[in-house]
Amino acid sequence: MRQANGTGSYHKMSGNRRKPWRVRVTKGWIDGKQQFINLGYYATRKEAMAVLVKYNETPWDVSNDSLTFAKLYEMWHEEKEKTMDKYNLRGYASAYKHTEQIRNLIFKEIKHAHLQGVINEMQTKESSKKKAKQLFSQMYKFAMQNDMVEKDYSKFVTIPQDEEKDEKMPFTNEEVIEIYNTNEHNHDVIKVLIFTGMRINELLKMETKNVHLEEGYMMGGSKTKSGKNRVIPISKFIKPIIEKWFDEDRELLVVNEKGAKLTYATYYRWWTMNIEGHTPHDARHTFVSFMNNANINITSVKRIVGHTTGDVTEKVYTHKAIDDLKQAMNEFDTYVESCLSLI
């Protein structure tokens, strides 16, 4: 929206935004090019117009000298909503929750010690601390692109080594029994993870065309050369679930309860609210633990979960090779049935 010269402007930005109306004023000129400072982003035209009117009645300091960490985060977030996927944005939003001690500080006055203090005070896993550092880096990049600061202090932030690395935490027998006896869609996903050793993303990306029910196996996997396109035998404990999910007219094997794509972000959010003391990857550790306890041939175990075996023919799946893996799964089923009595 064009205003009188020198009074600033407001306009609606493109895309589907929560606050699409941007208000800005001129801070000066460089080489004949007008330079702006944003006053903020607003949900409606009326709000934007009111802010601009108020600013022109009583101008306030919008220079970098008054820009707080919180305000810069808001500006960065609004900008990134245009290009960054929602999952990453949520990750950064979670990291931002740990910055309360520096939110009201003037951004240009923040030093390395302030940022390091945030990291040191975080009572979280190392991955969460790394995400916070990434947020700092993103914000400094945005600030430097807009001539708000000259030095990036996020480069000097270090992640303290955890005194104890995250341990692998397989589900206990009692937990597996409880999960197995819970007839609910998201728990069915956990069952399949436990009885295949698949990663959660591998399962969510499993295509129906790669599920061979009559032959008793699936083809899938990701991440590494050994992990891609591997044979994953179907345990008798999850065969009814796979049969229930199977739909030849659908691209993906796993969908949500409404038949739409089940995303990692959606499932992980449910997991954190309902499963305590474990991550989805612990299901994979549980499968490997059962396999080891059952004394299954280690080469077969590695092939099923997608670990390197050192065998140059490991990706050549002959009928015999597939039968060997299915036999390993039968031995796995026998062991599980003996120690858990699930059926």
PDB file of C-alpha atoms in Angstrom, residues 5 53 73 82 89 91 94 106 117 138 140 150 153 226 232 265 272 278 292 302 314 338-339:
ATOM      1  CA  ASN A   5       6.599   9.966   0.965  1.00  0.00           C
ATOM      2  CA  VAL A  53      -0.344   5.394  11.827  1.00  0.00           C
ATOM      3  CA  TYR A  73      13.726 -14.305  15.804  1.00  0.00           C
ATOM      4  CA  LYS A  82       8.238 -18.766   2.819  1.00  0.00           C
ATOM      5  CA  LEU A  89      10.548 -24.686  11.539  1.00  0.00           C
ATOM      6  CA  GLY A  91      12.500 -27.913  15.315  1.00  0.00           C
ATOM      7  CA  SER A  94      11.571 -25.960  20.038  1.00  0.00           C
ATOM      8  CA  ILE A 106      19.736  -6.223  22.270  1.00  0.00           C
ATOM      9  CA  GLY A 117      25.357 -19.934  28.393  1.00  0.00           C
ATOM     10  CA  GLN A 138      20.554 -19.077  10.997  1.00  0.00           C
ATOM     11  CA  TYR A 140      23.197 -14.441  12.489  1.00  0.00           C
ATOM     12  CA  GLU A 150      29.038  -7.518  11.489  1.00  0.00           C
ATOM     13  CA  TYR A 153      29.277 -15.200  17.392  1.00  0.00           C
ATOM     14  CA  SER A 226      23.733 -51.927   2.483  1.00  0.00           C
ATOM     15  CA  ILE A 232      12.826 -57.772   5.072  1.00  0.00           C
ATOM     16  CA  ALA A 265       6.611 -35.247  12.055  1.00  0.00           C
ATOM     17  CA  THR A 272       6.615 -38.098  22.304  1.00  0.00           C
ATOM     18  CA  HIS A 278      12.119 -44.553  24.223  1.00  0.00           C
ATOM     19  CA  ASN A 292      21.186 -61.859  19.042  1.00  0.00           C
ATOM     20  CA  LYS A 302      22.923 -57.757   9.223  1.00  0.00           C
ATOM     21  CA  GLU A 314      25.229 -59.384  -0.262  1.00  0.00           C
ATOM     22  CA  SER A 338       8.990 -68.891  23.714  1.00  0.00           C
ATOM     23  CA  CYS A 339       9.981 -65.907  25.851  1.00  0.00           C
TER      24      CYS A 339
END
